[in-house]
Coordinates of C-alpha atoms and ligand atoms in Angstrom, one line a residue:
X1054 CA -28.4 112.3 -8.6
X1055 CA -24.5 113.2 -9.0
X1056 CA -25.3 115.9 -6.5
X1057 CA -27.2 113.4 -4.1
X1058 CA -24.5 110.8 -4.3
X1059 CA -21.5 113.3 -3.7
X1060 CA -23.5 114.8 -0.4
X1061 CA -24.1 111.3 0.6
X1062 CA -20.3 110.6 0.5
X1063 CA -19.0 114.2 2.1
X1064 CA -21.8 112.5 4.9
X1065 CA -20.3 109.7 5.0
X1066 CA -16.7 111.1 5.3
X1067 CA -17.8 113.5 7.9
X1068 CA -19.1 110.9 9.8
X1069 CA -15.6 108.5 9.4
X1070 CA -13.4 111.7 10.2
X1071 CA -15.4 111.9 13.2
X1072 CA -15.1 108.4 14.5
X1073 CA -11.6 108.9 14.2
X1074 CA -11.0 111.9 15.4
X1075 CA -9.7 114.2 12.6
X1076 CA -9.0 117.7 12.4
X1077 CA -11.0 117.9 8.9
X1078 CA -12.1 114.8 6.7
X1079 CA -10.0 113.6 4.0
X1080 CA -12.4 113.7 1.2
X1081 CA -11.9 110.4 -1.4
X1082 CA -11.2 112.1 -4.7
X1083 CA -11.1 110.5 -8.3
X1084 CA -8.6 112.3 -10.8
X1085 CA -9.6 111.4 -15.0
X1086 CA -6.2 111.1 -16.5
X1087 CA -6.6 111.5 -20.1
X1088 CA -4.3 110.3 -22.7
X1089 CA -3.6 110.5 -26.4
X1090 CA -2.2 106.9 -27.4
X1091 CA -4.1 103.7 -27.8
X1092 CA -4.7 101.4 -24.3
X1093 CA -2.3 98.3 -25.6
X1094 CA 0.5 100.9 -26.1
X1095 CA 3.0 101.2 -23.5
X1096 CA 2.5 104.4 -23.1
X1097 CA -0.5 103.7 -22.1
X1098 CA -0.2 100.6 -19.5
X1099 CA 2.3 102.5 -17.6
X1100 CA -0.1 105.6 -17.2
X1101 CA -2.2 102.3 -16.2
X1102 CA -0.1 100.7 -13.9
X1103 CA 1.2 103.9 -12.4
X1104 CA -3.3 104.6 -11.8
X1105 CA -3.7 102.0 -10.5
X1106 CA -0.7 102.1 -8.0
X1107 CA -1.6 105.0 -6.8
X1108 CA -5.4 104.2 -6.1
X1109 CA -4.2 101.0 -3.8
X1110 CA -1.6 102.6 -2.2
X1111 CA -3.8 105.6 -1.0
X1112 CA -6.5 103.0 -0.5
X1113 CA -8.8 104.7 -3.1
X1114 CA -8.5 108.0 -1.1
X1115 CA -7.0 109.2 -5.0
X1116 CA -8.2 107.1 -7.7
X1117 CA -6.9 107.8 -10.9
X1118 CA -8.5 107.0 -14.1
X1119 CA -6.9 106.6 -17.3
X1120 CA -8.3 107.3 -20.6
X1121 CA -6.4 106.4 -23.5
X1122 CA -7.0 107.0 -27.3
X1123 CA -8.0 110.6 -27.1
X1124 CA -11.7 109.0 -25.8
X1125 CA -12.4 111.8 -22.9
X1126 CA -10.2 114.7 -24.6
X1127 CA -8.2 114.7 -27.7
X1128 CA -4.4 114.9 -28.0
X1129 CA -4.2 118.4 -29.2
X1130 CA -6.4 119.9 -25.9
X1131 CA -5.2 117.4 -22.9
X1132 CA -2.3 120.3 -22.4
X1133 CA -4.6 123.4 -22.1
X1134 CA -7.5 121.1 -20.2
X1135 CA -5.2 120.3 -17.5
X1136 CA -4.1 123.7 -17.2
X1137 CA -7.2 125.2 -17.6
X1138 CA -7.9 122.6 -14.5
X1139 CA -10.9 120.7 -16.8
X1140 CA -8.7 117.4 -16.1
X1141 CA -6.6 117.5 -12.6
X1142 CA -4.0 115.4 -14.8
X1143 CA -3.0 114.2 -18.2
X1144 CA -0.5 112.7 -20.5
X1145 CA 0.9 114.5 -23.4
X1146 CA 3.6 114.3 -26.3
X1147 CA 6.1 116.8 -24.7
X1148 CA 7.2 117.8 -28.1
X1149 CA 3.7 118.2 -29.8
X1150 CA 3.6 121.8 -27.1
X1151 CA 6.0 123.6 -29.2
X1152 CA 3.6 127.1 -29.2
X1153 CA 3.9 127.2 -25.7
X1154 CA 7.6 126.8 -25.7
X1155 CA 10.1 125.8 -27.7
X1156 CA 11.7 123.6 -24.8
X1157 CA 9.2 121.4 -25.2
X1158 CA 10.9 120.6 -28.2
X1159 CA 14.1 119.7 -27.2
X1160 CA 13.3 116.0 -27.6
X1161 CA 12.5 116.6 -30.9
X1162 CA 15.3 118.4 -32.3
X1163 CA 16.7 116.0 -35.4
X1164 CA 20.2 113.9 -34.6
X1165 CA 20.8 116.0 -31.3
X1166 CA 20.5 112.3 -29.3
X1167 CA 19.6 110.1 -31.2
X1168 CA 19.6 106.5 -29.0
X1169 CA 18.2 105.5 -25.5
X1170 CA 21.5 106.1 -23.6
X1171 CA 21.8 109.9 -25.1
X1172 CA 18.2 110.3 -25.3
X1173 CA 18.1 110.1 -20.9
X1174 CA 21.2 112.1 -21.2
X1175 CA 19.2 115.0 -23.0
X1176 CA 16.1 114.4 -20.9
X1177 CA 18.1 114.7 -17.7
X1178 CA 19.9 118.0 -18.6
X1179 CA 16.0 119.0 -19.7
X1180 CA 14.0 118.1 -16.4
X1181 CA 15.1 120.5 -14.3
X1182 CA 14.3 123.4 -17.1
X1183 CA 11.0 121.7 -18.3
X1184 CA 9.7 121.7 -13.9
X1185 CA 10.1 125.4 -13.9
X1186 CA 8.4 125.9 -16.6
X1187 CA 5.8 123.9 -16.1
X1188 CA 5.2 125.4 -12.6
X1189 CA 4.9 128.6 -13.9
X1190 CA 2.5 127.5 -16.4
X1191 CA 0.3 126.3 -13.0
X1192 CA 1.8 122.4 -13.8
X1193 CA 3.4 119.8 -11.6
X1194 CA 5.6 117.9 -13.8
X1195 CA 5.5 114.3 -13.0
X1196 CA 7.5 111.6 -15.3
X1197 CA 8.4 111.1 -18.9
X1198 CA 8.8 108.0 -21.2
X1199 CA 10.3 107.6 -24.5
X1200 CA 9.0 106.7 -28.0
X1201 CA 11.5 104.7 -29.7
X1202 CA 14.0 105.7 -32.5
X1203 CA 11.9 107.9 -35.2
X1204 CA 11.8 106.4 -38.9
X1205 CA 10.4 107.6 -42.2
X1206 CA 7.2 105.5 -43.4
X1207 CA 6.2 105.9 -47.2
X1208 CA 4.4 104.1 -49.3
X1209 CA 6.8 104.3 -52.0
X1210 CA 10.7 103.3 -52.2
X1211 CA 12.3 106.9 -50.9
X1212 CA 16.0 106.8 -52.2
X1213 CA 16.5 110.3 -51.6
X1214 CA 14.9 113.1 -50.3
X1215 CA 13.6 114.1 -53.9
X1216 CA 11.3 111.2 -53.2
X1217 CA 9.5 113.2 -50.6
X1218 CA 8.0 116.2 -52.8
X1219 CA 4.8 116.2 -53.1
X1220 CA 4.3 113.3 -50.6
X1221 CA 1.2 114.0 -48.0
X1222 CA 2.6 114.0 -44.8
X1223 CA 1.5 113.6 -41.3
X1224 CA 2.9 115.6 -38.5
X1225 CA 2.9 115.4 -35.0
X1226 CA 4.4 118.4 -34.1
X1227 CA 5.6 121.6 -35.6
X1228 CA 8.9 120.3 -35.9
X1229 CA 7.6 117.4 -38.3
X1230 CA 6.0 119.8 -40.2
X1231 CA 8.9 121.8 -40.5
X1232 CA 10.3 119.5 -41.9
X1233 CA 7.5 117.8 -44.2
X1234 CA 8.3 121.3 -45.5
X1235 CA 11.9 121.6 -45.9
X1236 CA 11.3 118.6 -47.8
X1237 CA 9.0 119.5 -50.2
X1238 CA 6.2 117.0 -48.6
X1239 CA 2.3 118.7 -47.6
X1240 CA 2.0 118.3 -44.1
X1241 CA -1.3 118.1 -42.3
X1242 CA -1.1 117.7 -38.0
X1243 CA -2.8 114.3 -37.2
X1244 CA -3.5 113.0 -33.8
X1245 CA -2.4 109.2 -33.6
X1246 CA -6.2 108.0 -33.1
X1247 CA -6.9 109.6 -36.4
X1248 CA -3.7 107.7 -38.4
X1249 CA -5.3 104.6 -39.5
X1250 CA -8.0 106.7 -40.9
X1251 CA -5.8 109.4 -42.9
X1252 CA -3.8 106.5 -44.5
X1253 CA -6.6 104.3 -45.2
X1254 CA -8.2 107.5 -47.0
X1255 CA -4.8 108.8 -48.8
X1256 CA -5.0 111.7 -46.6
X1257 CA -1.6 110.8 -45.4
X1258 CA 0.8 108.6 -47.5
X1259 CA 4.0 108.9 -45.1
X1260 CA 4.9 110.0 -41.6
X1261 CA 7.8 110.1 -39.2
X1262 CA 7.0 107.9 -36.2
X1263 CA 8.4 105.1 -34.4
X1264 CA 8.0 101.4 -35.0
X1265 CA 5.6 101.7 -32.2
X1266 CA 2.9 104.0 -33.7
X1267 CA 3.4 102.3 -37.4
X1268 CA 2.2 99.0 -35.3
X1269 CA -0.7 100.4 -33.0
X1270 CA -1.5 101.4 -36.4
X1271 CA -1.2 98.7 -38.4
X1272 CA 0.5 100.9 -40.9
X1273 CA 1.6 97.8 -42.6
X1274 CA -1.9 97.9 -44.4
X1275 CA -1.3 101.4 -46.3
X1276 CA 2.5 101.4 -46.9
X1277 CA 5.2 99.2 -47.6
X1278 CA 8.7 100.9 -46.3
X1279 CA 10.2 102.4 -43.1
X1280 CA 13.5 103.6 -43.0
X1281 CA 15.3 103.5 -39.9
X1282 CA 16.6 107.1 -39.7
X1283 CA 16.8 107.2 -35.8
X1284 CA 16.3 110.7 -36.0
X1285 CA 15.2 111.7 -32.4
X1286 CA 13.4 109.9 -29.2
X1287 CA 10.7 112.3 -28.2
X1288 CA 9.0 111.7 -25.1
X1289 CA 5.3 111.4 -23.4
X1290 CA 4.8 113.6 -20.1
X1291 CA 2.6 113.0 -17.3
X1292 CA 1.9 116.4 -15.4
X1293 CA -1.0 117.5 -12.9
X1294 CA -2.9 120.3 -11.7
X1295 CA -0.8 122.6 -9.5
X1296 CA -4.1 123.8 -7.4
X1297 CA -5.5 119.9 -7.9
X1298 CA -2.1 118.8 -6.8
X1299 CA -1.7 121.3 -4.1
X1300 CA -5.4 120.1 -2.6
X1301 CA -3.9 116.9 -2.1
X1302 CA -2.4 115.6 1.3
X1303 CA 1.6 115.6 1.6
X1304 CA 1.3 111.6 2.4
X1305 CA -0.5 111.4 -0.9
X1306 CA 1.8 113.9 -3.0
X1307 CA 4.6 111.3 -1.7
X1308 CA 3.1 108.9 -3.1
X1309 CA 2.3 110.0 -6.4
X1310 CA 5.9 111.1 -6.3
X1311 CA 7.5 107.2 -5.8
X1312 CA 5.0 105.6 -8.4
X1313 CA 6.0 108.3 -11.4
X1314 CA 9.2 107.4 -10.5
X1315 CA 8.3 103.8 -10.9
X1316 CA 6.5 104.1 -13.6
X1317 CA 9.4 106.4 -15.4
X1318 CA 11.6 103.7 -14.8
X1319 CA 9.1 101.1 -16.5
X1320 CA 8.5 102.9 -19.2
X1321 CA 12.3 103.8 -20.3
X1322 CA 13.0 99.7 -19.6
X1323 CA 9.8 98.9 -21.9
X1324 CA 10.7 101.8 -24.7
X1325 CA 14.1 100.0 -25.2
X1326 CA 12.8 96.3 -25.1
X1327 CA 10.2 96.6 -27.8
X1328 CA 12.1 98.7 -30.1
X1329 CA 13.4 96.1 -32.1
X1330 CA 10.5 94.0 -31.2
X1331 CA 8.4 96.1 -33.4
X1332 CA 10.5 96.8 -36.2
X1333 CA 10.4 92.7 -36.3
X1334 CA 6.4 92.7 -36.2
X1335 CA 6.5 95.1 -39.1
X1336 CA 8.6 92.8 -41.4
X1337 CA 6.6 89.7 -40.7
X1338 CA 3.7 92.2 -41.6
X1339 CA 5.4 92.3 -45.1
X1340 CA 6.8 95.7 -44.7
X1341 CA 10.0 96.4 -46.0
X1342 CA 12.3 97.7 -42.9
X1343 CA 15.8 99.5 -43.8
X1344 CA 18.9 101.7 -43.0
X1345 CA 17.8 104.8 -45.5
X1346 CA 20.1 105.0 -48.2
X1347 CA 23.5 107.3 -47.7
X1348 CA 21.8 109.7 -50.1
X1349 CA 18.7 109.9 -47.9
X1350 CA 21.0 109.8 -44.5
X1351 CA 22.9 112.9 -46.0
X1352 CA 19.7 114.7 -47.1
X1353 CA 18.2 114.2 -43.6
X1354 CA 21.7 115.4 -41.9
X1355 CA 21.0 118.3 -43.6
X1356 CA 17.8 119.0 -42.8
X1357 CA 18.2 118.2 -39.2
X1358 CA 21.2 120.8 -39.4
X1359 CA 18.5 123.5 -40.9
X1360 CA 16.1 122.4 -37.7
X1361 CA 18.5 122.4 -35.1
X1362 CA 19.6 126.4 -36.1
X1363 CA 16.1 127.0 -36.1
X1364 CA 15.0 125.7 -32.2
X1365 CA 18.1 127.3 -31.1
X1366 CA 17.4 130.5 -32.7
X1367 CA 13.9 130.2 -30.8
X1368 CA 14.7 128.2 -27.7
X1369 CA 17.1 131.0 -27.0
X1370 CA 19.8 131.1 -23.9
X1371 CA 17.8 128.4 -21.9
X1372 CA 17.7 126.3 -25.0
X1373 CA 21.6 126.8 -25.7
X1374 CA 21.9 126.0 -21.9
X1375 CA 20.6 123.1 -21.5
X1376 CA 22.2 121.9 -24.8
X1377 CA 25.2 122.4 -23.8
X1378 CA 25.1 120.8 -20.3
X1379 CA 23.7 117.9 -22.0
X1380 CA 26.9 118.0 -24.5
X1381 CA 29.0 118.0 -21.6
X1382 CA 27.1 114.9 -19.7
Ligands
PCA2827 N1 4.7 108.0 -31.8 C1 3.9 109.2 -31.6 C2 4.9 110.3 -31.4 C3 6.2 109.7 -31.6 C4 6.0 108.3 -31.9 O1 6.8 107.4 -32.0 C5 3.1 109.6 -32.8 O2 3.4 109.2 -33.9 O3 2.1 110.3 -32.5

């Protein structure tokens, strides 16, 4: 029947690019975009806007589809299925793709920038590293949006980091892991669809995130206490295909082009608008919300000092390079 209807349609488009008297038809394609992060998210509705965008302005000739919450492909394999060309495009936290290089971690590095203004700053000294990478990796690196300031959640009052051992913690990345580790908390690497779940079941008990995750979550229902340590702003990516990219028309391409920049735009603006917005919904939720404690702030320093040697000890000359020119920015 698939095969029927798709036969039907090449017909049908043969028939059109006929009439008007095209070289070659310009076959209608649809392109599943999947994505990790709940649909209300804004993550999400600006992968949705951005579809949708696209599909009108090419007048359906590329639809895009977006599939949030992990519901076509989980987190953890939307990098390697776009690659692998199973999806033509996909959205992915940038800093959760550590193993295939440690610039993908910049974003992640603890205290390196550590607000909106600084956080562009580093992303803008990064693009031009993270495109050529991608590319060789068979990528087309299209826009990126930021998560807000990252916070501690426990379900416990954490004065200092002593508070932390023994605590189940989940990770996002290797670099929260790391640092589950360094202090003294179990880490286990759980996708954001699965949070609610490892809470509710005391497989996690505290995690780094955002007020933005702790509320598509309703963390508020497992723990009590986030601590604003605006640690880092890591960031989602949207990236395609480079063969399902390269099949598309240069009229199209531009297009996709303008709307990723549209929709990077949105996403920065909407990042910085609801961060305070959710850190109010978690307090009317009953959590407690606070500055850590100076103990805890020093501890963290610390550890973000241990985490930063390490990345730059892997990330390596590019790494160093792209550090610095963000320094000097
Ligand atoms: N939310 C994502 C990554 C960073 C954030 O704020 C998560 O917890 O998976």
């Amino acid at each position: 029947m698939q095969q029927l209807r798709s036969a039907t349609a090449l017909a049908g488009a043969f028939a059109t690019a006929l009439a008007l008297g095209l070289a070659g038809p310009a076959l209608a394609e649809t392109w599943d975009l999947p994505m990790a992060y709940p649909a209300s998210n804004y993550h999400s509705e600006t992968a949705e806007a951005f579809a949708k965008a696209v599909t009108e302005r090419t007048g359906g000739e590329l639809e895009i589809k977006t599939h949030p919450g992990g519901s076509l492909i989980g987190g953890a394999e939307i990098y390697s299925a776009v690659r692998r060309g199973i999806a033509p495009i996909g959205e992915r936290l940038m800093s959760a793709l550590g193993n295939e290089d440690p610039l993908f971690e910049i974003d992640a590095v603890p205290f390196l920038a550590t607000s909106f203004e600084d956080a562009r700053k580093l992303y803008e000294a990064s693009r031009p590293e993270l495109e050529a990478l991608m590319d060789e990796q068979g990528l087309v690196f299209l826009y990126a949006t930021p998560w807000p300031p990252q916070g501690l959640y426990a379900n416990k009052p954490i004065e200092t980091l002593d508070d932390m051992a023994g605590v189940k913690f989940r990770a996002y990345n290797a670099a929260t892991s790391r640092l589950a580790e360094l202090m003294g908390a179990v880490p286990t690497k759980i996708e954001a669809a699965e949070i609610s779940q490892a809470f509710a079941t005391g497989v996690a008990e505290s995690m780094i995130s955002s007020g933005s995750t702790g509320y598509d979550s309703k963390l508020w229902e497992y723990v009590a206490y986030w601590y604003d340590t605006q640690a880092w702003l890591p960031k989602n990516m949207v990236f395609a295909n480079k063969s399902a990219w390269e099949g598309l028309d240069e009229e199209t391409r531009a297009i996709v082009r303008e709307e990723a920049a549209k929709a990077e735009e949105a996403g920065w603006a909407k990042a910085q608008e609801l961060s305070d917005w959710y850190k109010d919904e978690l307090a009317k939720e009953g959590m407690t919300i606070e500055a850590p404690t100076e103990a805890l702030a020093e501890g963290f320093a610390k550890l973000g000092e241990t985490l930063t040697e390490e990345w730059l000890a892997k990330a390596g000359e590019s790494g160093s390079k792209v550090v610095e020119s963000y320094r000097g920015m």
